Short mmCIF file of C-alpha atoms in Angstrom, two decimals:
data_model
loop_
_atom_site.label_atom_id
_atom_site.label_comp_id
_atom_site.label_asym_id
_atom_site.label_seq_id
_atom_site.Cartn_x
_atom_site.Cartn_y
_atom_site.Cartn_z
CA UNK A 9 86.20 53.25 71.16
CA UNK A 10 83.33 53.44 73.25
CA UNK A 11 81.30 56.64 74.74
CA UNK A 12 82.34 55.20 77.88
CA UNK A 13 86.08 55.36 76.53
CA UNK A 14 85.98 58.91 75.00
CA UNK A 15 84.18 60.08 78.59
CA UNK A 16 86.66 58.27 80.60
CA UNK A 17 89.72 59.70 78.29
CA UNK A 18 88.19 63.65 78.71
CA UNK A 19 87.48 63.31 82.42
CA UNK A 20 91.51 61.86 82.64
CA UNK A 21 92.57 64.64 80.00
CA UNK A 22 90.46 67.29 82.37
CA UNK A 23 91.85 66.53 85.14
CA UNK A 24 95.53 66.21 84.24
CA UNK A 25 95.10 69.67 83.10
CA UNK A 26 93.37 70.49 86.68
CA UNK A 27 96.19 69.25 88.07
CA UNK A 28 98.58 71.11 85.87
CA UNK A 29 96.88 74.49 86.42
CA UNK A 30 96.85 73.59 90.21
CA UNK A 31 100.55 72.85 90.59
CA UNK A 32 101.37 75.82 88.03
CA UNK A 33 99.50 78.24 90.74
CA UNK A 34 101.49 76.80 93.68
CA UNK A 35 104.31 77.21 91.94
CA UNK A 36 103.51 80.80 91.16
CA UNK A 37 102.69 81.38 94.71
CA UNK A 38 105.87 80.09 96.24
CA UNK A 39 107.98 82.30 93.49
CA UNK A 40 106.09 85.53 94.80
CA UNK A 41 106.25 84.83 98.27
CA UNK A 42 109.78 84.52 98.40
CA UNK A 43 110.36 87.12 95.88
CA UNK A 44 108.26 89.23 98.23
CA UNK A 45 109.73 87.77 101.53
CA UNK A 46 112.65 90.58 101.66
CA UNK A 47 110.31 93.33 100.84
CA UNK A 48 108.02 91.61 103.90
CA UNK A 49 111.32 91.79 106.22
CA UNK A 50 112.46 95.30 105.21
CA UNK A 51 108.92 96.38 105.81
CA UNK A 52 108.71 94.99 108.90
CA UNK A 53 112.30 96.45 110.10
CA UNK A 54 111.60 99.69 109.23
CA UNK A 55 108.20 99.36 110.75
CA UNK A 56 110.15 98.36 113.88
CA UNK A 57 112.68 100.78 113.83
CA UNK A 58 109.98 103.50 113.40
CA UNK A 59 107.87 102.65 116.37
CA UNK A 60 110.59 102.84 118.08
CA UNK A 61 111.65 105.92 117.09
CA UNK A 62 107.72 107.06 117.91
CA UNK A 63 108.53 105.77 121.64
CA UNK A 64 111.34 107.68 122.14
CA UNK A 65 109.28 111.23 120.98
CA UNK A 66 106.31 110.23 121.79
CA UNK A 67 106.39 112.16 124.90
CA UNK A 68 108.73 114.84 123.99
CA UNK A 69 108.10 115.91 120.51
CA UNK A 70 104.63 116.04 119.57
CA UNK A 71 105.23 117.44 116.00
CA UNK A 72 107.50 114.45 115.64
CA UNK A 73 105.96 111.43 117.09
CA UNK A 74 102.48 112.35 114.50
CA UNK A 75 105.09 112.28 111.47
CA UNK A 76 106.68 108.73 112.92
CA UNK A 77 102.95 107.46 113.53
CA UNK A 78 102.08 108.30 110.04
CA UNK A 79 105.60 106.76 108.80
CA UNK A 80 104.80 103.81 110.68
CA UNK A 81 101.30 103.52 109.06
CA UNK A 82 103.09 104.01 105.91
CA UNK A 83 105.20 101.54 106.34
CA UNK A 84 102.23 98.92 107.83
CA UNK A 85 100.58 99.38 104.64
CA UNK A 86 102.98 97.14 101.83
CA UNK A 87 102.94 94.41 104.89
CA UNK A 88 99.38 94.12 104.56
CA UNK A 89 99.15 94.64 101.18
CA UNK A 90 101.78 91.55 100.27
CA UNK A 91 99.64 89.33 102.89
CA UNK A 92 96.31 89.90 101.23
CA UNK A 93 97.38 89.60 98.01
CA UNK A 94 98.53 86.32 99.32
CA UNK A 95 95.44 85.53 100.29
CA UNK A 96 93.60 86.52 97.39
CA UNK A 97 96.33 83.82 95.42
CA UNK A 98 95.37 81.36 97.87
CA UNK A 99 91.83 81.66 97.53
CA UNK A 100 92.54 81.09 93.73
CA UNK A 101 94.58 77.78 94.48
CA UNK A 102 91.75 76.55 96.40
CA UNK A 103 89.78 76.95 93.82
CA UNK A 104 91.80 74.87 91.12
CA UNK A 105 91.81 72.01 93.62
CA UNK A 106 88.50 72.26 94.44
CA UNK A 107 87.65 71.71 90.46
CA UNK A 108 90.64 69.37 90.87
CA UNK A 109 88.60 66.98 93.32
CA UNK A 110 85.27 67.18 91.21
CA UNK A 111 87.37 65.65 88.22
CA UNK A 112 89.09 63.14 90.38
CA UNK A 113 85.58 62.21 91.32
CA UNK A 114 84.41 62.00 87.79
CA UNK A 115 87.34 60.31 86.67
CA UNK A 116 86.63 57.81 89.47
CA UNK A 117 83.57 57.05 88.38
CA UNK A 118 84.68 56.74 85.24
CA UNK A 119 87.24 53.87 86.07
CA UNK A 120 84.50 52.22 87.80
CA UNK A 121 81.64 52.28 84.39
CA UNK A 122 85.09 51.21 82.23
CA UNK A 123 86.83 49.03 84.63
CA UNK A 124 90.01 49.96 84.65
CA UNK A 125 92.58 49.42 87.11
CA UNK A 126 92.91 51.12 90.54
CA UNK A 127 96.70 51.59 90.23
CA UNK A 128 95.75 54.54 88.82
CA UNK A 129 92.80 55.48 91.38
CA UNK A 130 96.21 55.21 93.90
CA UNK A 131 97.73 57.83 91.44
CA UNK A 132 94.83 60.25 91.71
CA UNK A 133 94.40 59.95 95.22
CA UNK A 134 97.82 60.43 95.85
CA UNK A 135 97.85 63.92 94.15
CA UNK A 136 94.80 65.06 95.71
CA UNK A 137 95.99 64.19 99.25
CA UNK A 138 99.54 66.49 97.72
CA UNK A 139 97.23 68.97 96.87
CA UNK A 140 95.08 69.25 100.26
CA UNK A 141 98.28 69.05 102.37
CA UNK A 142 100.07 71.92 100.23
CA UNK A 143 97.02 73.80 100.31
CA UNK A 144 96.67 73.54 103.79
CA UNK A 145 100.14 74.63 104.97
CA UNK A 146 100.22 77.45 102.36
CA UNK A 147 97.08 78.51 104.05
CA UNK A 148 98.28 78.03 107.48
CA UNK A 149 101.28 79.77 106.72
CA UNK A 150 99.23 82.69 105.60
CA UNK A 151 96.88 82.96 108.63
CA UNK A 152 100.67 83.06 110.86
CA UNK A 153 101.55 85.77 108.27
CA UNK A 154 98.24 87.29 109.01
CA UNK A 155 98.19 86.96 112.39
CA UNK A 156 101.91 88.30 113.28
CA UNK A 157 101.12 91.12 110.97
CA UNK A 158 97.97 92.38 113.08
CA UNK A 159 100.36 92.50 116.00
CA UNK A 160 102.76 94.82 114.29
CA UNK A 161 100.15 97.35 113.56
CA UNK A 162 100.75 100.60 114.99
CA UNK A 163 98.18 101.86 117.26
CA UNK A 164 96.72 105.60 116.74
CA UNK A 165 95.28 105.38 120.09
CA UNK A 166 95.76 104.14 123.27
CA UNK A 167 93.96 104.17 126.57
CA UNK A 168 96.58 107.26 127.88
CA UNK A 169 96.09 108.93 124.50
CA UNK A 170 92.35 108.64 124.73
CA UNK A 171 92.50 109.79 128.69
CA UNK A 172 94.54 112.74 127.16
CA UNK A 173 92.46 113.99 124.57
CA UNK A 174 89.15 113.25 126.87
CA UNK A 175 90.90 115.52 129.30
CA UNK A 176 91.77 117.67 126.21
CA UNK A 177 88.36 117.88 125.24
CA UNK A 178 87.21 119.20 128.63
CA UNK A 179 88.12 123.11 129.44
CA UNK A 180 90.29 124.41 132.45
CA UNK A 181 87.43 125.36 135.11
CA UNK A 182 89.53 128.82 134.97
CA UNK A 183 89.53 129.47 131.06
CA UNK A 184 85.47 127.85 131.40
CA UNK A 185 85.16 131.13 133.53
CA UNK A 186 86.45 133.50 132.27
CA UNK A 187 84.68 132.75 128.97
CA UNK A 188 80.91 132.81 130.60
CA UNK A 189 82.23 136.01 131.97
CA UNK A 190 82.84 136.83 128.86
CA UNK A 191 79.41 136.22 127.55
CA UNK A 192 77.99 137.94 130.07
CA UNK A 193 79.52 140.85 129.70
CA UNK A 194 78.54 140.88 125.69
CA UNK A 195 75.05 140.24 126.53
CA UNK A 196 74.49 143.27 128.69
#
């Protein structure tokens, strides 16, 4: 066997384990999603359900619309947890494919040096263009995950809270008063 040979036989062993490792982290990925898909939905029920709840009081009970804000940030948290850890998986999987393409591109120069048939070029390409497109939806799908998740976080302030705690902020001309009176009459 030639060096040629035993080059073109380690770039073809390399990358069928590239491929391997690839597919084995897609496969992982897809398992945890939709093992954490119900935990995603419950989340985001009870996430519902508590703003919700934080509508109703919001006005009315002050004591209890804090405790459903903090519930509801409590229950935000696992949602954005699952989706980044998502991400983070993703980022991994492009990473395989990535090395994945530098083989194929090895490999393919290989074939060319050794001459061998381009049946098996077709092959390669084939899998890398699975590869891209799988990557790419799994990556789209996370960015929709992403993206529908922002929308459900609960907001801690809005413009009326902000006007209210401006206007907090700001004394009662009366109370302003009768405290400078009250200075004045400690001063003298």
């Amino acid at each position: 066997m030639t060096q040629e040979d035993h080059r073109y036989e380690y770039n073809k062993s390399t990358l069928s384990n590239c491929l391997q490792n690839a597919t084995t982290l897609i496969r992982s990925y897809l398992t945890e999603l939709s093992g954490q898909t119900p935990k995603l939905i419950m989340q985001t029920d009870k996430l519902w359900e508590l703003s919700q709840r934080h509508r109703l009081v919001s006005g009315v009970d002050k004591t209890a619309a804090i405790a459903l804000i903090s519930a509801c940030h409590a229950a935000y948290q696992p949602i954005i947890y699952i989706i980044q850890n998502l991400h983070e998986k993703l980022a991994e999987i492009a990473d395989r494919v990535a090395e994945l393409d530098r083989e194929s591109f090895a490999l393919n120069e290989e074939f060319y040096q050794v001459g061998h048939q381009s049946c098996q070029l077709e092959s390669i390409a084939d899998r890398n263009a699975w590869l891209f497109q799988t990557l790419n939806v799994l990556q789209t799908q996370a960015k929709y995950l992403d993206m529908h998740a922002r929308s459900l976080a609960p907001s801690l302030v809005q413009s009326s809270t902000v006007k209210l705690l401006k206007e907090a902020m700001q004394l009662v001309k009366q109370y302003e008063s009768n405290i400078c009176m009250g200075f004045a009459r400690a001063a003298t």
